Tab-separated table of N, CA and C in Angstrom:
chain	number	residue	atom	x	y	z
A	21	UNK	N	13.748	27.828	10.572
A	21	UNK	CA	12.463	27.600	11.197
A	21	UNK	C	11.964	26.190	10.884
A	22	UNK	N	11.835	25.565	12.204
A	22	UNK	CA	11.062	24.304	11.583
A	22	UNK	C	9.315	24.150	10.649
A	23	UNK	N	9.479	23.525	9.860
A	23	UNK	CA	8.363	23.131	8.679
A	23	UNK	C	8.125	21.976	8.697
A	24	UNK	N	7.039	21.475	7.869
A	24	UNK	CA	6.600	19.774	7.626
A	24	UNK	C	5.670	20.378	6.448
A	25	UNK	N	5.473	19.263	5.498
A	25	UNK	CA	4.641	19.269	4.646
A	25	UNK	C	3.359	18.282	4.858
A	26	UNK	N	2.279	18.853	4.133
A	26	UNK	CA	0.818	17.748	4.716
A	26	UNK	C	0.904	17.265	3.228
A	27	UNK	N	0.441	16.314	2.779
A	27	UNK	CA	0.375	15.763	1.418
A	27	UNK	C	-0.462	14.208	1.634
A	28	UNK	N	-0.896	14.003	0.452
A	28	UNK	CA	-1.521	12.817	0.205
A	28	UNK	C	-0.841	11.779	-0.855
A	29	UNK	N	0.039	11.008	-0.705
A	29	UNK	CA	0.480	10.023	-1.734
A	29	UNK	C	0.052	9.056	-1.895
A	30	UNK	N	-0.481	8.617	-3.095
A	30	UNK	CA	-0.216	6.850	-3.064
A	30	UNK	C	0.462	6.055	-3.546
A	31	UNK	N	0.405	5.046	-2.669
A	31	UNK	CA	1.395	3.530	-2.613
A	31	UNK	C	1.130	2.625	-3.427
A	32	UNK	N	1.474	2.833	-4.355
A	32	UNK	CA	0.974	2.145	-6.115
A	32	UNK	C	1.481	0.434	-5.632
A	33	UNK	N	2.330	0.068	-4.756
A	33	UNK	CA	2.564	-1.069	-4.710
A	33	UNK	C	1.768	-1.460	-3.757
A	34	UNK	N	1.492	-1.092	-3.033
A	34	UNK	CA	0.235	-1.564	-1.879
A	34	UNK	C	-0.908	-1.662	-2.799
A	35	UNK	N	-1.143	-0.679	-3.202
A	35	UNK	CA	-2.541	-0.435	-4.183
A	35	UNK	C	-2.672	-2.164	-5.645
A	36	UNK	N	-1.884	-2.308	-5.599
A	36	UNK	CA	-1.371	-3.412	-6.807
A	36	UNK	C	-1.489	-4.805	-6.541
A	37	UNK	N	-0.684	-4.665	-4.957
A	37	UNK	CA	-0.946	-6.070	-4.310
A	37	UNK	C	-2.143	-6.363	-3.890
A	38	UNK	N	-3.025	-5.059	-2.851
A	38	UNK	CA	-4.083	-5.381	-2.921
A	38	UNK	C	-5.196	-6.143	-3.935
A	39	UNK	N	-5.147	-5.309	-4.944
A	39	UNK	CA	-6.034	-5.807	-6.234
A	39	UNK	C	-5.157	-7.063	-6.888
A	40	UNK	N	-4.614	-7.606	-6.650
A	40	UNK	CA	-4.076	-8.776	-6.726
A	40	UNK	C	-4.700	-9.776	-5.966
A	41	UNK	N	-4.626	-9.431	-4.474
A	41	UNK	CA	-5.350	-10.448	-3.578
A	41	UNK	C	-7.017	-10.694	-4.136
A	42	UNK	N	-7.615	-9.025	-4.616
A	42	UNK	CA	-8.978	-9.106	-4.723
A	42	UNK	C	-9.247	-10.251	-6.216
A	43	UNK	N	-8.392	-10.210	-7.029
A	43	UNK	CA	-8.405	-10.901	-8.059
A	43	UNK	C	-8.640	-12.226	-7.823
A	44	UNK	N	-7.824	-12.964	-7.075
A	44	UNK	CA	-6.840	-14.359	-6.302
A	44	UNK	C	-8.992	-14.670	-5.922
A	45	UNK	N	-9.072	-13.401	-5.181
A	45	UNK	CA	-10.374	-13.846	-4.095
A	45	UNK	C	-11.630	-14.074	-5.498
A	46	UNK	N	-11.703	-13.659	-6.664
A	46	UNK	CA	-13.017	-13.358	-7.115
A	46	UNK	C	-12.086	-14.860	-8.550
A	47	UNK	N	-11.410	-15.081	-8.279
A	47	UNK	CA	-10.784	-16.183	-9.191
A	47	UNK	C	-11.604	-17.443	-8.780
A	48	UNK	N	-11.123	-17.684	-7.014
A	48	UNK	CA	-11.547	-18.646	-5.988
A	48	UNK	C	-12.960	-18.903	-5.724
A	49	UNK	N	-13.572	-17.581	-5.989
A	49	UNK	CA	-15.087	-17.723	-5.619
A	49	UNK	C	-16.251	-18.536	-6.485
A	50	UNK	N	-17.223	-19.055	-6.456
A	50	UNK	CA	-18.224	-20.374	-6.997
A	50	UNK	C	-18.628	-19.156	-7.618
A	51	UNK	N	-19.488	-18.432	-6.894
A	51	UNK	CA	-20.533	-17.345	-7.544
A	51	UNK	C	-19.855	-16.775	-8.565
A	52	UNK	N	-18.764	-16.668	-8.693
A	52	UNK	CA	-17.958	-15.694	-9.989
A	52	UNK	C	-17.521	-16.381	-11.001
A	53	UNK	N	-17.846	-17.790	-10.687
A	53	UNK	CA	-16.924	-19.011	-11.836
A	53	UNK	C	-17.937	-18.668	-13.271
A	54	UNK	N	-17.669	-18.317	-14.291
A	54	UNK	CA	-17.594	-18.117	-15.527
A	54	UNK	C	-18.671	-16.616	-15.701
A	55	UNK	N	-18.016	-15.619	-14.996
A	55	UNK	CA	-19.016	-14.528	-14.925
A	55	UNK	C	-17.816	-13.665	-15.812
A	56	UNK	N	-18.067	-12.680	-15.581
A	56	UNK	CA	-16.945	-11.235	-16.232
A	56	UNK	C	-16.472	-10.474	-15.219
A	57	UNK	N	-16.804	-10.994	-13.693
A	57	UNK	CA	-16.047	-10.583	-12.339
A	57	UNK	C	-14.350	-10.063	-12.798
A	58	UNK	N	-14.167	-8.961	-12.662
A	58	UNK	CA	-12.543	-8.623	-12.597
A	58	UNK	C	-12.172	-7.427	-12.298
A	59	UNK	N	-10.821	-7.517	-12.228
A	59	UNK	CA	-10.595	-6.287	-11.517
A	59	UNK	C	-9.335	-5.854	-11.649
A	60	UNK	N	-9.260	-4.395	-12.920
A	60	UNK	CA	-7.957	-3.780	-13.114
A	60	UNK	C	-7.452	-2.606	-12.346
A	61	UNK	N	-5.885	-2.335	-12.638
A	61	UNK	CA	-5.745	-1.025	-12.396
A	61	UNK	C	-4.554	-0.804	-13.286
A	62	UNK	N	-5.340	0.866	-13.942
A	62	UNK	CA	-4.051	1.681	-14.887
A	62	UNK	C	-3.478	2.131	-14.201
A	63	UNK	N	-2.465	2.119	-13.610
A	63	UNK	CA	-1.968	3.246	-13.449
A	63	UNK	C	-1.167	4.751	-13.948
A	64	UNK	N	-1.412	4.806	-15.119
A	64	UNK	CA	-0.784	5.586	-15.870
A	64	UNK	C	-2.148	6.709	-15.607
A	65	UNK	N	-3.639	6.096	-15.342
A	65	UNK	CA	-4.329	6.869	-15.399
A	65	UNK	C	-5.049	7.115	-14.140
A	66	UNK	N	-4.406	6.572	-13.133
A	66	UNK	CA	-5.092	6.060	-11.875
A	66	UNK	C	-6.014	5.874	-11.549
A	67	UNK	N	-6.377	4.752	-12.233
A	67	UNK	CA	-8.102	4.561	-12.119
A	67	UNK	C	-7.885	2.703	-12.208
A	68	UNK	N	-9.011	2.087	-11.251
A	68	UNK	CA	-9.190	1.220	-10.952
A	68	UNK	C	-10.507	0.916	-11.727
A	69	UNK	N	-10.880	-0.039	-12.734
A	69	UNK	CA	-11.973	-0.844	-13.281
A	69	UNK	C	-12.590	-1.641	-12.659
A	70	UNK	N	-13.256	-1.869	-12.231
A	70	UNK	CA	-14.079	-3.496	-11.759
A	70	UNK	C	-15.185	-3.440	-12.961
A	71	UNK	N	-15.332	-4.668	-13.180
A	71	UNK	CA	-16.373	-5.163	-14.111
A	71	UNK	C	-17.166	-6.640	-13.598
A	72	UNK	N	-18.426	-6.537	-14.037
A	72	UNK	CA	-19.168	-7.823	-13.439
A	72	UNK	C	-20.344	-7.930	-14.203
A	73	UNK	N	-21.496	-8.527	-14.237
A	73	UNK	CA	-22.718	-8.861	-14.806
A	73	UNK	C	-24.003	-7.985	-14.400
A	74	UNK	N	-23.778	-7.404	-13.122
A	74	UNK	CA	-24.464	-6.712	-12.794
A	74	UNK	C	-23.750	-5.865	-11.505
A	75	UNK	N	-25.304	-4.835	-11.004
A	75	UNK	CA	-24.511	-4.036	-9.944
A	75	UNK	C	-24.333	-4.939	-8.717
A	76	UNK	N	-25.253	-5.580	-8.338
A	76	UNK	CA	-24.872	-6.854	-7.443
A	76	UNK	C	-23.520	-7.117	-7.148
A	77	UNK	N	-23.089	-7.541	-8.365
A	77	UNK	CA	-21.695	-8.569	-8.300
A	77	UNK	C	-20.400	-7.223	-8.595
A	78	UNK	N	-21.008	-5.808	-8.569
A	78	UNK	CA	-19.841	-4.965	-8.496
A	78	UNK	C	-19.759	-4.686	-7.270
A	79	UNK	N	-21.057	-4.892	-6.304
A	79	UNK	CA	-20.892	-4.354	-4.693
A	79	UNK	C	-19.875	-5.857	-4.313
A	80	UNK	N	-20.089	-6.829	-4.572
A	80	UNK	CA	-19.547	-8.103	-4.377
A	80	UNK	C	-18.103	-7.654	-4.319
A	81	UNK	N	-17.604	-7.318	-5.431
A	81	UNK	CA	-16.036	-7.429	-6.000
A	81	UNK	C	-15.593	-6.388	-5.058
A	82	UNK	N	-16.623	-4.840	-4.522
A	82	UNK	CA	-16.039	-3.825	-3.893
A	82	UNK	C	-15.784	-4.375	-2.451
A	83	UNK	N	-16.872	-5.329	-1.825
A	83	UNK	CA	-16.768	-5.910	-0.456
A	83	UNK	C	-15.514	-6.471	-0.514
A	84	UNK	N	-15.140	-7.467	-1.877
A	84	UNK	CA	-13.738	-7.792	-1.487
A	84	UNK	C	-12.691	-6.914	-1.870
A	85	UNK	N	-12.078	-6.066	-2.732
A	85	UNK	CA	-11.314	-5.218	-2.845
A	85	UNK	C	-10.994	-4.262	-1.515
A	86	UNK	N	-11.911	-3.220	-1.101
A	86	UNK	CA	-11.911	-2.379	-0.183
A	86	UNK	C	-11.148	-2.938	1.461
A	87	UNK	N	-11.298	-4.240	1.994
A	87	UNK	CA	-10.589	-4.638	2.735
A	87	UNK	C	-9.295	-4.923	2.367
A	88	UNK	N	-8.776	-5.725	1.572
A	88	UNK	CA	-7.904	-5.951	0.868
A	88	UNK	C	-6.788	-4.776	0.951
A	89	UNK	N	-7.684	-3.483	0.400
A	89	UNK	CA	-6.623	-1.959	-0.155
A	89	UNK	C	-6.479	-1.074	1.792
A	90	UNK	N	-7.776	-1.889	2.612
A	90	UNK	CA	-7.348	-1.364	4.116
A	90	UNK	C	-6.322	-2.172	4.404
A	91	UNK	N	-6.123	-2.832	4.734
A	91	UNK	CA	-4.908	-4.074	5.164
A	91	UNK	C	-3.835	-3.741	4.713
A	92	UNK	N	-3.578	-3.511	3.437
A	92	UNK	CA	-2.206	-2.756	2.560
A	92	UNK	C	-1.863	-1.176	3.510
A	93	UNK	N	-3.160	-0.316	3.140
A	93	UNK	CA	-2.554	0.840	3.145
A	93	UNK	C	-3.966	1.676	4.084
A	94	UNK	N	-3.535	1.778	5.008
A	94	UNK	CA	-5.234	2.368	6.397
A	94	UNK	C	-5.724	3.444	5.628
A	95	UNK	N	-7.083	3.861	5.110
A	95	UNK	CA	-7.891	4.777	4.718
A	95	UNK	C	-7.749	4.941	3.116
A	96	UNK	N	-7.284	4.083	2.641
A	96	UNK	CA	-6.699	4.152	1.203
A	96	UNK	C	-8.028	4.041	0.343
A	97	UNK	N	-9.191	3.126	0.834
A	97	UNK	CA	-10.409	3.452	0.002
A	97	UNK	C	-11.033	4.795	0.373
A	98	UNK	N	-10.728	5.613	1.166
A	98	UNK	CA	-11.331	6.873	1.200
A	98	UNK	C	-10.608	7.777	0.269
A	99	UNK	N	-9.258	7.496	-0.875
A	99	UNK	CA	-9.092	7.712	-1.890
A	99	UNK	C	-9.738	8.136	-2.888
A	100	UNK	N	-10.618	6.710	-3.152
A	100	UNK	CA	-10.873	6.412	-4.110
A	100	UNK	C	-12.229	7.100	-4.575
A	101	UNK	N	-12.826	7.923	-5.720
A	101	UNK	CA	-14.318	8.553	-5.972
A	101	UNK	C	-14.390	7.221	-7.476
A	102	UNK	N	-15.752	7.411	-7.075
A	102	UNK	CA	-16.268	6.412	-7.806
A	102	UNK	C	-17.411	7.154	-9.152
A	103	UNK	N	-16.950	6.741	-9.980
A	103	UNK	CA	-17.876	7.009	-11.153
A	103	UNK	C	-19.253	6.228	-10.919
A	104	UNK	N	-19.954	7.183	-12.525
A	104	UNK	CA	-21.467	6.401	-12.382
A	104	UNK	C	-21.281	4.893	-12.641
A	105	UNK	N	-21.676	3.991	-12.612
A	105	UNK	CA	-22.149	2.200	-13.469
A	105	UNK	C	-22.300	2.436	-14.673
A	106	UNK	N	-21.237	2.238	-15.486
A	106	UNK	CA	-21.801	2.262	-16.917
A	106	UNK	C	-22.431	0.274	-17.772
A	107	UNK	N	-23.211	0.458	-18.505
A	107	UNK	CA	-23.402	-0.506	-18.961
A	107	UNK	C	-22.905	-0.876	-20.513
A	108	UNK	N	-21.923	-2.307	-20.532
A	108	UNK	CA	-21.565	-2.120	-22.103
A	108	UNK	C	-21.972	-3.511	-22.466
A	109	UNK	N	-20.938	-4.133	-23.535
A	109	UNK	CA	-21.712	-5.170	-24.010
A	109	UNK	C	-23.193	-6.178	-23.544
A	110	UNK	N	-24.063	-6.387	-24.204
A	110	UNK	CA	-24.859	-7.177	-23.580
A	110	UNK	C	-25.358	-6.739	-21.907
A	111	UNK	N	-25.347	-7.509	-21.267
A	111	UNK	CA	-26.122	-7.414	-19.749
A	111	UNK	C	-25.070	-7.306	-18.916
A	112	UNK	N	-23.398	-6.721	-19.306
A	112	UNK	CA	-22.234	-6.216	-18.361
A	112	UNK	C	-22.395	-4.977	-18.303
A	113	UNK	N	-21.827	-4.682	-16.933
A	113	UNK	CA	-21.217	-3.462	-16.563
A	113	UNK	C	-19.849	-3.084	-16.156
A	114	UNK	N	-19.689	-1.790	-15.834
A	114	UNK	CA	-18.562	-1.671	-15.218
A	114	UNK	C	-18.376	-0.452	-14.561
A	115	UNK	N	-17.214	-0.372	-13.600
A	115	UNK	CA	-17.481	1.371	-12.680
A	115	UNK	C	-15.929	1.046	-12.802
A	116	UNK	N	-15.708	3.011	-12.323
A	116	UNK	CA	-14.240	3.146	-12.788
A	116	UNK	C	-14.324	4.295	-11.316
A	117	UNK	N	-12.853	3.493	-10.958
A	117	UNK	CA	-12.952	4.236	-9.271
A	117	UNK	C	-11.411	5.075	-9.787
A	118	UNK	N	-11.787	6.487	-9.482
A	118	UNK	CA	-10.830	7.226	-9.859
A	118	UNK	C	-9.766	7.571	-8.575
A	119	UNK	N	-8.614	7.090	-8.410
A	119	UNK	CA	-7.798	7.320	-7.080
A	119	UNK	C	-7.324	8.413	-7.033
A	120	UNK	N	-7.620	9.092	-6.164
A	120	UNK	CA	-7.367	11.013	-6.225
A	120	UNK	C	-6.106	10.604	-5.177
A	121	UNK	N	-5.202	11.519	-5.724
A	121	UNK	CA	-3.622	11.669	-5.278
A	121	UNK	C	-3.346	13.092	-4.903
A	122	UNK	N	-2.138	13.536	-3.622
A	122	UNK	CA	-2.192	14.499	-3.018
A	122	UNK	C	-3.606	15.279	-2.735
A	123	UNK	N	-3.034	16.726	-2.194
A	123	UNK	CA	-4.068	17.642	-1.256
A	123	UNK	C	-4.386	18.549	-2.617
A	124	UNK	N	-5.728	18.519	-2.932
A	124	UNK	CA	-6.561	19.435	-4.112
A	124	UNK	C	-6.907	20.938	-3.300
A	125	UNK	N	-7.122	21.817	-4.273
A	125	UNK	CA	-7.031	23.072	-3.858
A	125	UNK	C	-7.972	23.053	-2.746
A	126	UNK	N	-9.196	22.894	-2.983
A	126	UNK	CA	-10.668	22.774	-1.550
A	126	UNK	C	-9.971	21.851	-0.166
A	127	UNK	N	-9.308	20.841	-0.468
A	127	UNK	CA	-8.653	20.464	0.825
A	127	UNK	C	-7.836	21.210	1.695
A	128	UNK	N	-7.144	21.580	0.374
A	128	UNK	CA	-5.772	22.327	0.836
A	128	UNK	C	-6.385	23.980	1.637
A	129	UNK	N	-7.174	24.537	1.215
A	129	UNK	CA	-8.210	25.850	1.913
A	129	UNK	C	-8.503	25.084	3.105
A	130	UNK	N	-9.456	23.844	2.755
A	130	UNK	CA	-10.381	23.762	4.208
A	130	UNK	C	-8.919	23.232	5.617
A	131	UNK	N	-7.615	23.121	5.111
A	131	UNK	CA	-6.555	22.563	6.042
A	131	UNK	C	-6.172	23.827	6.726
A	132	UNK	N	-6.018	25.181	5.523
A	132	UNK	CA	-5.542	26.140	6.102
A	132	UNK	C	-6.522	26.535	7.122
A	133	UNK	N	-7.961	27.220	7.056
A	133	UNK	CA	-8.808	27.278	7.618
A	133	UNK	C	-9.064	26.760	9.179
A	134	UNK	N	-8.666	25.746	9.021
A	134	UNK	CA	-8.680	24.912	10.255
A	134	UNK	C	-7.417	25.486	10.941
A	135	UNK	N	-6.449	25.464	10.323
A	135	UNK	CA	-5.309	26.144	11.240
A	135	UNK	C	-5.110	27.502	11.692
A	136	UNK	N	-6.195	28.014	10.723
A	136	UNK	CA	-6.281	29.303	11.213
A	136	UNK	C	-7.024	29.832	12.595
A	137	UNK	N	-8.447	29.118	12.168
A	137	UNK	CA	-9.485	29.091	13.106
A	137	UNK	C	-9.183	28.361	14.544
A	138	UNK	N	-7.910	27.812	14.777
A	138	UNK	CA	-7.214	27.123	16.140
A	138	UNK	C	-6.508	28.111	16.402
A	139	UNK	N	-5.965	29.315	15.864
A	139	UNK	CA	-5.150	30.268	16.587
A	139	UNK	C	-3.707	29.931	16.641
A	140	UNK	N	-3.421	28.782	15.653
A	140	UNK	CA	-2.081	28.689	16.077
A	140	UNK	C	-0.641	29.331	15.637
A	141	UNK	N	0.549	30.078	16.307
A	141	UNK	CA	1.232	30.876	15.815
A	141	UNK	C	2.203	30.036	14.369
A	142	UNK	N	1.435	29.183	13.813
A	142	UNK	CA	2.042	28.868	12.428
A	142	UNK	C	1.610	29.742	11.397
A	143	UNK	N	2.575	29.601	9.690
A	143	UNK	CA	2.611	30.040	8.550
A	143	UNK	C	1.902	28.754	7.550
A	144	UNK	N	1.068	29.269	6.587
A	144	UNK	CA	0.839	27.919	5.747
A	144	UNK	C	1.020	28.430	4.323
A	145	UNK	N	0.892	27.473	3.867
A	145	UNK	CA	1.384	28.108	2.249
A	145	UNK	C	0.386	27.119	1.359
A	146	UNK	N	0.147	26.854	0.474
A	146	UNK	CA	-0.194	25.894	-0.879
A	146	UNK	C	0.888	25.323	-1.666
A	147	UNK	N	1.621	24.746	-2.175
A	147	UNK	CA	2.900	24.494	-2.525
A	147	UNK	C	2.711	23.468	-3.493
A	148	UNK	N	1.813	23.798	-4.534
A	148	UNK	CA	1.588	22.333	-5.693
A	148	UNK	C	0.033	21.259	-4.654
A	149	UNK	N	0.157	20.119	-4.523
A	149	UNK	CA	-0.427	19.365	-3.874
A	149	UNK	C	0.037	18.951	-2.747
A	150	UNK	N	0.741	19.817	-1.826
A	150	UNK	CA	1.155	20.118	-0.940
A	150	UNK	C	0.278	21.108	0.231
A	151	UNK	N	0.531	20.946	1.318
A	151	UNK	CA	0.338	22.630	2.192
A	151	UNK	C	1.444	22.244	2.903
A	152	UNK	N	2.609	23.344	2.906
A	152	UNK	CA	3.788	23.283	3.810
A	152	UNK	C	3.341	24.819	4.623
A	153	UNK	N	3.519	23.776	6.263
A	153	UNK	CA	3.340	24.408	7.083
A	153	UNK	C	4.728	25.168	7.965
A	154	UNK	N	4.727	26.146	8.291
A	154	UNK	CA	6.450	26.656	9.432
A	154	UNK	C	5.354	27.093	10.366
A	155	UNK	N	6.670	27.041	11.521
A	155	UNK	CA	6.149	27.814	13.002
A	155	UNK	C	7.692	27.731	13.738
A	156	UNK	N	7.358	28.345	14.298
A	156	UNK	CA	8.696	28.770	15.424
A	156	UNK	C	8.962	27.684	16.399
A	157	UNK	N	8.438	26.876	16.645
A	157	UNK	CA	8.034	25.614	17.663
A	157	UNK	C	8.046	24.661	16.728
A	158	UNK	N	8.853	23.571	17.153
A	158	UNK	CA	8.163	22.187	17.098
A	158	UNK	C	7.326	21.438	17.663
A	159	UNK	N	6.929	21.757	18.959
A	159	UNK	CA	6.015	21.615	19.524
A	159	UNK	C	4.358	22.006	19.030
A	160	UNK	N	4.277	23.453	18.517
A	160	UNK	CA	3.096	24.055	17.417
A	160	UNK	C	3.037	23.200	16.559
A	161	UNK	N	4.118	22.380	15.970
A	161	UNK	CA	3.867	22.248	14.724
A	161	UNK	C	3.365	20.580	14.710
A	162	UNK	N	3.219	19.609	15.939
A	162	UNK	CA	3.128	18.837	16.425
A	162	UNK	C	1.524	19.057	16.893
A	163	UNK	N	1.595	20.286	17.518
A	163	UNK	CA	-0.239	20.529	17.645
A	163	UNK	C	-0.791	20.796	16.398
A	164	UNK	N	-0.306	20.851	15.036
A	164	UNK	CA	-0.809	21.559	13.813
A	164	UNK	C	-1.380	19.742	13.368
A	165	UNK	N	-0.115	18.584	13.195
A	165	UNK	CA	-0.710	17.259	13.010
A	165	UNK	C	-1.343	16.155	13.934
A	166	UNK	N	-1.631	17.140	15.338
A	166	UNK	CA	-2.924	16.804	15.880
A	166	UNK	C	-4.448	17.346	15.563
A	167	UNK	N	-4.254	17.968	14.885
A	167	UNK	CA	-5.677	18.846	14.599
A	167	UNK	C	-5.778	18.093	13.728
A	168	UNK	N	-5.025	17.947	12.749
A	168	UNK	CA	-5.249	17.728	11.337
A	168	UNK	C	-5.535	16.297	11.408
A	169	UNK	N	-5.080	15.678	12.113
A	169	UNK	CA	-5.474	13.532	12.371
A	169	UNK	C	-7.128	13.587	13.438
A	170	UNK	N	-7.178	14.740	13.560
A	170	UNK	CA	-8.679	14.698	14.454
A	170	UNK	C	-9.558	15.249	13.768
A	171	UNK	N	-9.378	16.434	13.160
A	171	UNK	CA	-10.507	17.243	12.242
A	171	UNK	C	-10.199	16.646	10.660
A	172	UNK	N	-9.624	15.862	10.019
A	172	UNK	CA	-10.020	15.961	8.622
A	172	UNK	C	-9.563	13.774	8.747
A	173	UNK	N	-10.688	13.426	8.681
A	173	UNK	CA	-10.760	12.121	8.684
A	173	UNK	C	-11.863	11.291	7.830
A	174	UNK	N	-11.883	12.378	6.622
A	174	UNK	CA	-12.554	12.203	5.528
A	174	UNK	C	-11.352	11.360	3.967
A	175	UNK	N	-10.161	11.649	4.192
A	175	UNK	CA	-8.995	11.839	3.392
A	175	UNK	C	-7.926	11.409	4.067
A	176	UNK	N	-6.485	10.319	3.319
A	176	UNK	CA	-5.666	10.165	3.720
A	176	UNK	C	-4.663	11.167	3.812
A	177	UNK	N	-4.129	11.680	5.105
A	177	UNK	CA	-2.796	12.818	4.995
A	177	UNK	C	-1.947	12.117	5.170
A	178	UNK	N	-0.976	12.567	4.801
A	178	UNK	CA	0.722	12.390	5.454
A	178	UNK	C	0.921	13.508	5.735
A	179	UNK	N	1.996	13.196	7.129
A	179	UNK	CA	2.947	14.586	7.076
A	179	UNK	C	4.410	14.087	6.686
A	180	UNK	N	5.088	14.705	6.003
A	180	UNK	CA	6.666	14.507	5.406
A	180	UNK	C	7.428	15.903	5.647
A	181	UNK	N	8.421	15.659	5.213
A	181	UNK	CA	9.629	16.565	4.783
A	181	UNK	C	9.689	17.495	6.245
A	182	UNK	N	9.866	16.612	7.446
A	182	UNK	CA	9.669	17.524	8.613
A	182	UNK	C	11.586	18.085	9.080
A	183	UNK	N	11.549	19.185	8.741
A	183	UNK	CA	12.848	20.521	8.855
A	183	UNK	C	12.704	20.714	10.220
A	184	UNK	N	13.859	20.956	10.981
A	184	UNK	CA	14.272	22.055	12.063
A	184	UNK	C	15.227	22.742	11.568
């Protein structure tokens, strides 16, 4: 029976180069010349740092980052959840943008849901951070990642691992 899997990955090298360019850009900039403007990423913990002097100059660093991570990789800042502004030494701050990877259980429900509520003669499953979908059709299963690129455009999907 043909299957496909829906999943959310990220592209740690897109994600890298981007914040590279954003770096290059807040290096270049007058307004940032001897500030605490910067901009990491762990990836061990997937979380992205920006730090600056104030919240001002963190919307600054996000105006340039966020294009940067579209250009790399389409919808890739809709990834990203953002912590509160914390404040540390002296008159700095910093925010820590946490990059959420694959389909979480509430996605993965509200995907089935949707496929349910369309009537379509597919199977869905949960499968880790996965939803692997079967149907008897490839054609169904072609209307399953049209629904899904029209109704959930909150979140990056992929579809992979597509079986006949």
């Amino acid at each position: 029976m043909p299957s496909f899997d829906i999943t959310s990955e990220v592209d740690m090298v897109a994600m890298k180069n981007a914040i590279d360019i954003a770096e290059r850009a807040i290096v270049n900039r007058y307004d940032f010349k001897g500030t605490s403007a910067k901009v990491e990423l762990q990836e061990k913990e997937e979380t992205i740092t920006l730090y600056g002097d104030s919240d001002f100059q963190l919307d600054q660093i996000k105006e340039l980052l966020f294009p940067a991570l579209e250009k790399k990789e389409p919808d890739s800042s809709k990834r990203l959840e953002a912590a509160d502004v914390q404040k540390i030494s002296g008159n700095k701050v910093k925010q820590v943008l946490k990059i959420k990877a694959g389909v979480d259980q509430e996605l993965a429900k509200k995907i089935i849901k949707l496929i349910k509520d369309a009537k379509l003669k597919v199977q869905t499953a949960i499968q880790g951070d996965a939803v692997r979908v079967t149907g008897a059709k490839r054609d169904t299963l072609q209307e399953v990642i049209a629904l899904m690129r029209k109704s959930i455009t909150d979140f990056p999907l992929q579809y992979q691992n597509f079986r006949d």
